[in-house]
PDB file of C-alpha atoms in Angstrom:
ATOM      1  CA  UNK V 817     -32.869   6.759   9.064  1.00 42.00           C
ATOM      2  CA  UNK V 818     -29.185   7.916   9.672  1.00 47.00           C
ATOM      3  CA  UNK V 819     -27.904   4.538  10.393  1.00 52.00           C
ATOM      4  CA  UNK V 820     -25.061   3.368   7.890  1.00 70.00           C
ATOM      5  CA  UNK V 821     -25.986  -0.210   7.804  1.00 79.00           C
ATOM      6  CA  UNK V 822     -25.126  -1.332   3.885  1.00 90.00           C
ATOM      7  CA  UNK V 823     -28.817  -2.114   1.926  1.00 92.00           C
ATOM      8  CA  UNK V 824     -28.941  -4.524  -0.642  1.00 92.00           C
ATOM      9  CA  UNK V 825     -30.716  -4.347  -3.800  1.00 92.00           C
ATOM     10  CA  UNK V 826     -30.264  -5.396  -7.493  1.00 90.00           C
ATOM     11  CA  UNK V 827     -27.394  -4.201  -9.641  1.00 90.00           C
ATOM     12  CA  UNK V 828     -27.896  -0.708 -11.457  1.00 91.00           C
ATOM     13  CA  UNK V 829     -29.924   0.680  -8.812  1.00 93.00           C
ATOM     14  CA  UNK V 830     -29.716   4.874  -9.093  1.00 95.00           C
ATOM     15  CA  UNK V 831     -27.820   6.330  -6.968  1.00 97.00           C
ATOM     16  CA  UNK V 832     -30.600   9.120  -6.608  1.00 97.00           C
ATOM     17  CA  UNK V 833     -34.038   8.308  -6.738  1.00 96.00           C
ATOM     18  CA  UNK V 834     -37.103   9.996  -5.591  1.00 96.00           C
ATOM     19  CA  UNK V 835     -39.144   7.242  -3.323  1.00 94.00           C
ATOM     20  CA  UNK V 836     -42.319   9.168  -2.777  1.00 94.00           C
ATOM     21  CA  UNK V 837     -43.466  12.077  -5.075  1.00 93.00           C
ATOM     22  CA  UNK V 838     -45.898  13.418  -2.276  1.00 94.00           C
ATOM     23  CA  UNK V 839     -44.101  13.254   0.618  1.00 93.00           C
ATOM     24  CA  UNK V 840     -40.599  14.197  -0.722  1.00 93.00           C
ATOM     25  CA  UNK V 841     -38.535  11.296   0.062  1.00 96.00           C
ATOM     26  CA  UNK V 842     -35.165  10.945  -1.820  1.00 97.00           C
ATOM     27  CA  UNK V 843     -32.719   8.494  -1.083  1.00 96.00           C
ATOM     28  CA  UNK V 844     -29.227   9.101  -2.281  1.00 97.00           C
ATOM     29  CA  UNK V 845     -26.951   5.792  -2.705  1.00 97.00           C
ATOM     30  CA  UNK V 846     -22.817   5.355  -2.764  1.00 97.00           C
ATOM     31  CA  UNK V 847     -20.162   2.702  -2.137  1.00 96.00           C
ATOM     32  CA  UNK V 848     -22.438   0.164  -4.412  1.00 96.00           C
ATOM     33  CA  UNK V 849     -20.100  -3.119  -4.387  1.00 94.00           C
ATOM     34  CA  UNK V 850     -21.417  -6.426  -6.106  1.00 91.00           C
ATOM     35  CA  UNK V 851     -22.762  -8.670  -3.867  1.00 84.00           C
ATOM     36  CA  UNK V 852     -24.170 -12.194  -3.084  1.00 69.00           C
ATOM     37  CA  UNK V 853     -22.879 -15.694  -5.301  1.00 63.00           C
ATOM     38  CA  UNK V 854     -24.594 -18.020  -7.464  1.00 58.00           C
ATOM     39  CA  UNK V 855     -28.197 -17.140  -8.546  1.00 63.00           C
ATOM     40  CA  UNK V 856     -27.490 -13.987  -6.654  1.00 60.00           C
ATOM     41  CA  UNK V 857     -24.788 -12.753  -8.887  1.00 67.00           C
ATOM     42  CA  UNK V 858     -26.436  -9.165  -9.483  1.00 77.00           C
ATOM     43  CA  UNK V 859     -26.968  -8.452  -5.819  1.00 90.00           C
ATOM     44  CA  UNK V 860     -25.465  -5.329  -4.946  1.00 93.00           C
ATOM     45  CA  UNK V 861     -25.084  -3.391  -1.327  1.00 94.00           C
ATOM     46  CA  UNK V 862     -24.650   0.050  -0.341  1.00 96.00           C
ATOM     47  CA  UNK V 863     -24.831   2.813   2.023  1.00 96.00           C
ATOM     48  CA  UNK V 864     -28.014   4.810   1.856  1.00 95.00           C
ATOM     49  CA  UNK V 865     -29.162   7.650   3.315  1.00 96.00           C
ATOM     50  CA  UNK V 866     -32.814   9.168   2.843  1.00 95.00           C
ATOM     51  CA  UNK V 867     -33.708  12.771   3.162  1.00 96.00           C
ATOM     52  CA  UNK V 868     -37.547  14.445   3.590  1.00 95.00           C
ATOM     53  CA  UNK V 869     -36.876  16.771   0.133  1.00 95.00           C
ATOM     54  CA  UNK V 870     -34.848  16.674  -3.066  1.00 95.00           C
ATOM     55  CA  UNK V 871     -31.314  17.177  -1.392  1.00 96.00           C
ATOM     56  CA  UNK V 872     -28.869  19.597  -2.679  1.00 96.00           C
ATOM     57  CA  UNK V 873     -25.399  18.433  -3.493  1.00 97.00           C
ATOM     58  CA  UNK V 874     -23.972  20.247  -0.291  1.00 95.00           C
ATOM     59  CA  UNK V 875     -26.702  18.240   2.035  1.00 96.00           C
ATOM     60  CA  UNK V 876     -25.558  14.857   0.385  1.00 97.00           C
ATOM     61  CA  UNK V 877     -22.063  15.992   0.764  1.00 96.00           C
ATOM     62  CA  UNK V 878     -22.118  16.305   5.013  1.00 95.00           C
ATOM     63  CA  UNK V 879     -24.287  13.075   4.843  1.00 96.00           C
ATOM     64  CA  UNK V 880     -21.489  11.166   2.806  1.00 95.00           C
ATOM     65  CA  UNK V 881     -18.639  12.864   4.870  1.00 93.00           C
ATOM     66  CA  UNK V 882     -20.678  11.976   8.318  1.00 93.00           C
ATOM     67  CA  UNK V 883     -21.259   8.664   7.463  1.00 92.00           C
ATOM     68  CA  UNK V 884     -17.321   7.587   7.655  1.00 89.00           C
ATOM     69  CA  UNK V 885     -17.889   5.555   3.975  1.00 93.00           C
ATOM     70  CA  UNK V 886     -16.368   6.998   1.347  1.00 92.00           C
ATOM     71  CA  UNK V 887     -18.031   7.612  -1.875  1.00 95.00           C
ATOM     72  CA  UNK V 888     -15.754   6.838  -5.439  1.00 94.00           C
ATOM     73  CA  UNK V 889     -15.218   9.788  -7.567  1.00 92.00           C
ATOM     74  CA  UNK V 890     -17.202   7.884 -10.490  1.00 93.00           C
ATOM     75  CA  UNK V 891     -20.030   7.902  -7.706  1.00 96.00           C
ATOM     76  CA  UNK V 892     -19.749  11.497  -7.193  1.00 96.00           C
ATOM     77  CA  UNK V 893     -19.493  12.894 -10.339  1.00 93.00           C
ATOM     78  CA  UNK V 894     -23.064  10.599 -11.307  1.00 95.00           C
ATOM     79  CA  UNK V 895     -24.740  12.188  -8.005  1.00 97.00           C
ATOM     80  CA  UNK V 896     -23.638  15.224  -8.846  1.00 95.00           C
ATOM     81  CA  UNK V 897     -24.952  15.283 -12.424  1.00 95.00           C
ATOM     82  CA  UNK V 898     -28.459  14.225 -10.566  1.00 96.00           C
ATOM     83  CA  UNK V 899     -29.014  17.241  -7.992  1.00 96.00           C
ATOM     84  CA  UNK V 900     -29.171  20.682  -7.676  1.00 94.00           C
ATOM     85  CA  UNK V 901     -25.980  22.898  -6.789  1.00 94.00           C
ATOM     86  CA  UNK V 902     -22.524  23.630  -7.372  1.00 94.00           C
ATOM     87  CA  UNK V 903     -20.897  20.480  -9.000  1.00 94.00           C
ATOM     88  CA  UNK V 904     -17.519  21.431  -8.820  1.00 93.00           C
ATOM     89  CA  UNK V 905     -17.321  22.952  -5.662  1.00 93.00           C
ATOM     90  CA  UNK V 906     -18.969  19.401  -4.711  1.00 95.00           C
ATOM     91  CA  UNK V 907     -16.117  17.546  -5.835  1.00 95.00           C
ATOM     92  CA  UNK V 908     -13.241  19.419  -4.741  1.00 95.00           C
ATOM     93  CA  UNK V 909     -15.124  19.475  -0.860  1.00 94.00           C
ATOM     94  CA  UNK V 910     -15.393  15.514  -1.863  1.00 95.00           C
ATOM     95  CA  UNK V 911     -12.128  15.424  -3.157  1.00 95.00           C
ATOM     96  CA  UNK V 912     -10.293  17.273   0.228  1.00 96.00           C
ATOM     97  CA  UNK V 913     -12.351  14.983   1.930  1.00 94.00           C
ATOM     98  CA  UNK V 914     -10.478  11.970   0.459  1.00 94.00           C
ATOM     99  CA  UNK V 915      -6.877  13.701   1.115  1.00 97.00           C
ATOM    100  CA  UNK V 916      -7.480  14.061   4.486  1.00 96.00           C
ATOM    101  CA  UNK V 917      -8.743  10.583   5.396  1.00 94.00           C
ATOM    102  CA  UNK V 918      -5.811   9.071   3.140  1.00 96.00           C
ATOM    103  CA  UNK V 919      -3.724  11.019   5.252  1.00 97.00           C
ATOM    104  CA  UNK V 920      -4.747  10.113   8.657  1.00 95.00           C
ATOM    105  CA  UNK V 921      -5.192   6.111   7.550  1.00 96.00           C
ATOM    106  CA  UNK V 922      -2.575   3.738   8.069  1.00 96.00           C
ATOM    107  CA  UNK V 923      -1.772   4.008   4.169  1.00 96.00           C
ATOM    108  CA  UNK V 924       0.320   7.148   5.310  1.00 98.00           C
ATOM    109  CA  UNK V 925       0.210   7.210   9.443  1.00 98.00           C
ATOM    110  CA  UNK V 926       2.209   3.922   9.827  1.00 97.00           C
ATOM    111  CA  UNK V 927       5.593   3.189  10.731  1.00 98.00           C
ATOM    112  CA  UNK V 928       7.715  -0.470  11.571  1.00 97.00           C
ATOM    113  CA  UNK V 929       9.463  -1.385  14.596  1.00 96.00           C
ATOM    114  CA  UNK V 930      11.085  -4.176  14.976  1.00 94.00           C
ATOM    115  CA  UNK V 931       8.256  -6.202  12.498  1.00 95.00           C
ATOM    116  CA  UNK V 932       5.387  -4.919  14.132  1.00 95.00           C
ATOM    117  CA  UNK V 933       3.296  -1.723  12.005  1.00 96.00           C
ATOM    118  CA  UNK V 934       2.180   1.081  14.317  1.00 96.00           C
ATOM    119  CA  UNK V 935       1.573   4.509  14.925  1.00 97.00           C
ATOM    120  CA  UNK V 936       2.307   7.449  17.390  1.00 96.00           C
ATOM    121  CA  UNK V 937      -0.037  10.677  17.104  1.00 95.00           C
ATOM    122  CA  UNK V 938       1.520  14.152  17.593  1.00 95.00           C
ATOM    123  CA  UNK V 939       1.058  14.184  21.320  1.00 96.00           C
ATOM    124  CA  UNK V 940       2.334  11.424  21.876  1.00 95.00           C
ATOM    125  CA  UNK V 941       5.938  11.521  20.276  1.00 95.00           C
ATOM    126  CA  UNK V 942       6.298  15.100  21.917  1.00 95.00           C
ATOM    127  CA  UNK V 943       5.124  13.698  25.513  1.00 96.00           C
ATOM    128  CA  UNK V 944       8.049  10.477  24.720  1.00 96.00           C
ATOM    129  CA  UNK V 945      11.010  12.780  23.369  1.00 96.00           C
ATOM    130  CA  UNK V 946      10.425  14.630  26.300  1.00 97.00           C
ATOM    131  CA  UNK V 947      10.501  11.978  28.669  1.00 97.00           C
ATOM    132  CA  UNK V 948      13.386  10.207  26.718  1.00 98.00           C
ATOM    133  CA  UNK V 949      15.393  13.165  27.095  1.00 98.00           C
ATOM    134  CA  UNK V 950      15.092  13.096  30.785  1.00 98.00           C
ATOM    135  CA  UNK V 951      16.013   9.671  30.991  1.00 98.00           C
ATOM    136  CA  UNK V 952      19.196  10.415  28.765  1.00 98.00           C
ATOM    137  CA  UNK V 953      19.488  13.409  31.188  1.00 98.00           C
ATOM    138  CA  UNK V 954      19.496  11.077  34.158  1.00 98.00           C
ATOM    139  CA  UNK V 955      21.939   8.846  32.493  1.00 98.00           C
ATOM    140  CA  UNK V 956      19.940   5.691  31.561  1.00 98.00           C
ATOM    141  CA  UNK V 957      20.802   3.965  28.394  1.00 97.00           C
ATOM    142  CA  UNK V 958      17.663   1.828  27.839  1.00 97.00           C
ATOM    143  CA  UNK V 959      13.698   3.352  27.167  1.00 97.00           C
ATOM    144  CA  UNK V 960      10.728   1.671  27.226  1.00 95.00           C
ATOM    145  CA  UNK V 961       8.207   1.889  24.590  1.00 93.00           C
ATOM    146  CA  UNK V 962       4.614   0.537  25.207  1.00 92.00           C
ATOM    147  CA  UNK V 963       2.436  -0.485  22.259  1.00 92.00           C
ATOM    148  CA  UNK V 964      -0.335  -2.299  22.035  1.00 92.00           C
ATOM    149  CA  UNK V 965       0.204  -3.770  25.514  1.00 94.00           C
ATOM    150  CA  UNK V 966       3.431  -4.787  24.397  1.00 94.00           C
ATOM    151  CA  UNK V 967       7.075  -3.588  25.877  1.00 95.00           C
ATOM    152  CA  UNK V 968       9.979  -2.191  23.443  1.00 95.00           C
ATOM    153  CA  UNK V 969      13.346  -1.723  25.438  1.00 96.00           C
ATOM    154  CA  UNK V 970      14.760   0.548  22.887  1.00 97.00           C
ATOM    155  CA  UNK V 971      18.603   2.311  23.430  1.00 97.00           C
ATOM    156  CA  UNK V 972      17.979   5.799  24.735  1.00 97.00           C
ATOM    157  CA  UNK V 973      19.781   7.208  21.606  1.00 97.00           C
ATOM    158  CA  UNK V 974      18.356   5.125  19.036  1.00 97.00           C
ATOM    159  CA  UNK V 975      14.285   6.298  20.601  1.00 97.00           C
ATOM    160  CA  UNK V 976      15.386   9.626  20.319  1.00 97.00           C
ATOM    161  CA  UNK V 977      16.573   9.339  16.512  1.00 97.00           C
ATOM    162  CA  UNK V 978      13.767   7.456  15.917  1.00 97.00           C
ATOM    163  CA  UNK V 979      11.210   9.867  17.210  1.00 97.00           C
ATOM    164  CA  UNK V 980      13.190  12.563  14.934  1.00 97.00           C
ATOM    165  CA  UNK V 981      12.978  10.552  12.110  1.00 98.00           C
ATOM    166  CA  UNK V 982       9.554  10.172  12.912  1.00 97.00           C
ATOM    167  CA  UNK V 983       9.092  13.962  13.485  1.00 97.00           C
ATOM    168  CA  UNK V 984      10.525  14.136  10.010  1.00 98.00           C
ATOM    169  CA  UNK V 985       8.298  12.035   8.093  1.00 98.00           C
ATOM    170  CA  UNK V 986       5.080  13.261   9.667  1.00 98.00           C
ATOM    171  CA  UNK V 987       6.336  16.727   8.555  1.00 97.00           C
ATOM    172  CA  UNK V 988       6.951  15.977   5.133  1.00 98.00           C
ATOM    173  CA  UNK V 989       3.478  14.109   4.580  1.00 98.00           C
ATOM    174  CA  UNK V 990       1.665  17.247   6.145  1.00 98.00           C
ATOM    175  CA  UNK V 991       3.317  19.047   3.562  1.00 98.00           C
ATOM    176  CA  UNK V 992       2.333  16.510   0.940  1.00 98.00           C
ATOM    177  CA  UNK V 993      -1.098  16.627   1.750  1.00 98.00           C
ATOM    178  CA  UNK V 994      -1.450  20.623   2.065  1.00 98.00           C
ATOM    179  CA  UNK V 995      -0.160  20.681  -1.569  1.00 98.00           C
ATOM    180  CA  UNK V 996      -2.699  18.077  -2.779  1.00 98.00           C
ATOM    181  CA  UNK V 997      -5.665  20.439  -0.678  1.00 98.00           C
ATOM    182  CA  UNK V 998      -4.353  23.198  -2.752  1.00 98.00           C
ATOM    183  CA  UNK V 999      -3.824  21.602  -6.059  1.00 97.00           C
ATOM    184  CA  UNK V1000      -7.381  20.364  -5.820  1.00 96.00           C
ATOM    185  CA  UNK V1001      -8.840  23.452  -4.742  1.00 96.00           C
ATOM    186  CA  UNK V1002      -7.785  25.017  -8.405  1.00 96.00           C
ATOM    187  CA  UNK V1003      -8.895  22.144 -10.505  1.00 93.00           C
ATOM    188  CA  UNK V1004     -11.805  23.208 -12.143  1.00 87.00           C
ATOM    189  CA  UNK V1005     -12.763  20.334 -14.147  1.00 86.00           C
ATOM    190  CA  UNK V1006     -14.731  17.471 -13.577  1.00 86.00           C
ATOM    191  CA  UNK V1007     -12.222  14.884 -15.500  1.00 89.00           C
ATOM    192  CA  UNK V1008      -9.540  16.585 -13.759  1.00 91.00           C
ATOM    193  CA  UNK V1009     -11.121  16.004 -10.151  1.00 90.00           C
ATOM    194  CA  UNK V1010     -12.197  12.550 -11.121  1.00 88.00           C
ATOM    195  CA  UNK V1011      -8.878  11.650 -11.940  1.00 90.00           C
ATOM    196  CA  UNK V1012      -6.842  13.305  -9.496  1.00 93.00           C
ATOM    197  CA  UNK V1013      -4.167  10.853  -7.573  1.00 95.00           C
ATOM    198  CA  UNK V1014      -4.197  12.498  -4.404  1.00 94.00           C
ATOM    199  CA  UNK V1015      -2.225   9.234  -2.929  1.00 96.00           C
ATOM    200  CA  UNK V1016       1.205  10.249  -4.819  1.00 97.00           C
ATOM    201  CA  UNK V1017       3.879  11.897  -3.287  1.00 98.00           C
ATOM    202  CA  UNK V1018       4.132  10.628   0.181  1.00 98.00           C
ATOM    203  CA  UNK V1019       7.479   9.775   1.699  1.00 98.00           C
ATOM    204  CA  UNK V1020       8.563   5.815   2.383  1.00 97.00           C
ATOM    205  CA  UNK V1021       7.042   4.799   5.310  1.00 98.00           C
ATOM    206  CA  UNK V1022       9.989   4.219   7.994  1.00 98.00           C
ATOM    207  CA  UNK V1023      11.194   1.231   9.287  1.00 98.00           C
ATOM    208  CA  UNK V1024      12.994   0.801  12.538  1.00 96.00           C
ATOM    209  CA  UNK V1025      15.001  -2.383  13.596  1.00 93.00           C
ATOM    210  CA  UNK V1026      16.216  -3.190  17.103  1.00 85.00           C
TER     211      UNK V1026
END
């Protein structure tokens, strides 16, 4: 089925395997983390997903991306050594796949203020510049910021640096990230792809103080 609850079976379990000759079944595995304590030491669990004929790479590819678990490189390189298609265009779709969720996790979309971590999408900090304007417009000092269910009075002045800085930072890691999509997209070797740190360059993450 297409349901991403994690199996369990016995450590070294292939990550492809054909489950019934006759009827086609294949069952591609990834994310295999040890499992279990004690006499259980060698338990392993994983994400599975099982498909009605041999899969091509491109097949297991949307099931991996569409399942929301990501897949190691190590992982990607075996499946890819297992199944039909185009290897390398394999792992640099698997690879851009990677950039982009690093970049919209909290390991890049994540700021401080005042001790708490957050984050404000791109709608969002237009929609409160704007509105902070007008209230500088009108000639209040103090903004509100809601978070969480949780009120920031922040000085008029300092929310509209902050949302600049802010502005900034999200501008610079988009530009980070389109230069990892395109540094990837000319790699043409496996090694290369497998050991590609697309988690380097980012800016600091910004912290605010009130």
């Amino acid at each position: 089925g297409d349901s991403m609850e994690r199996q369990y079976g016995t450590e070294g379990i292939s990550l492809v395997e054909c489950i019934n000759r006759r009827l086609g079944k294949w069952r591609v595995r990834w994310d295999v983390q040890p499992d279990g304590e004690g006499d259980d030491s060698h338990g392993v669990s994983f994400v599975e997903v099982e498909f009605g004929r041999k899969p091509a790479l491109a097949d297991v590819g949307a099931a991996i991306t569409g399942s929301g678990v990501e897949a190691s490189m190590t992982e990607l390189v075996a499946i890819s050594g297992m199944l039909d298609g185009d290897a390398t265009a394999f792992l640099k779709d698997m690879a851009v796949e990677k950039i982009l969720r690093h970049d919209s996790s909290p390991a890049v979309n994540s700021f401080t203020l005042a001790g708490t971590r957050m984050w404000l999408d791109k709608a969002t900090r237009v929609g409160l510049a704007n509105s902070v304007n007008i209230e500088k417009a009108a000639g209040k000092d103090m903004t509100m910021l809601w978070f969480d269910g949780v009120q920031y009075g922040i000085p008029v002045d300092s929310a509209l640096r902050m949302l600049a800085a802010l502005e900034l930072y999200a501008l610079d890691c988009y530009n980070v990230t389109q230069a990892h999509i395109a540094a990837v997209r000319l790699l043409d070797d496996m090694e290369a792809l497998e050991g590609y740190d697309y988690t380097s360059g980012y800016p600091e993450k910004l912290v605010f103080n009130l």
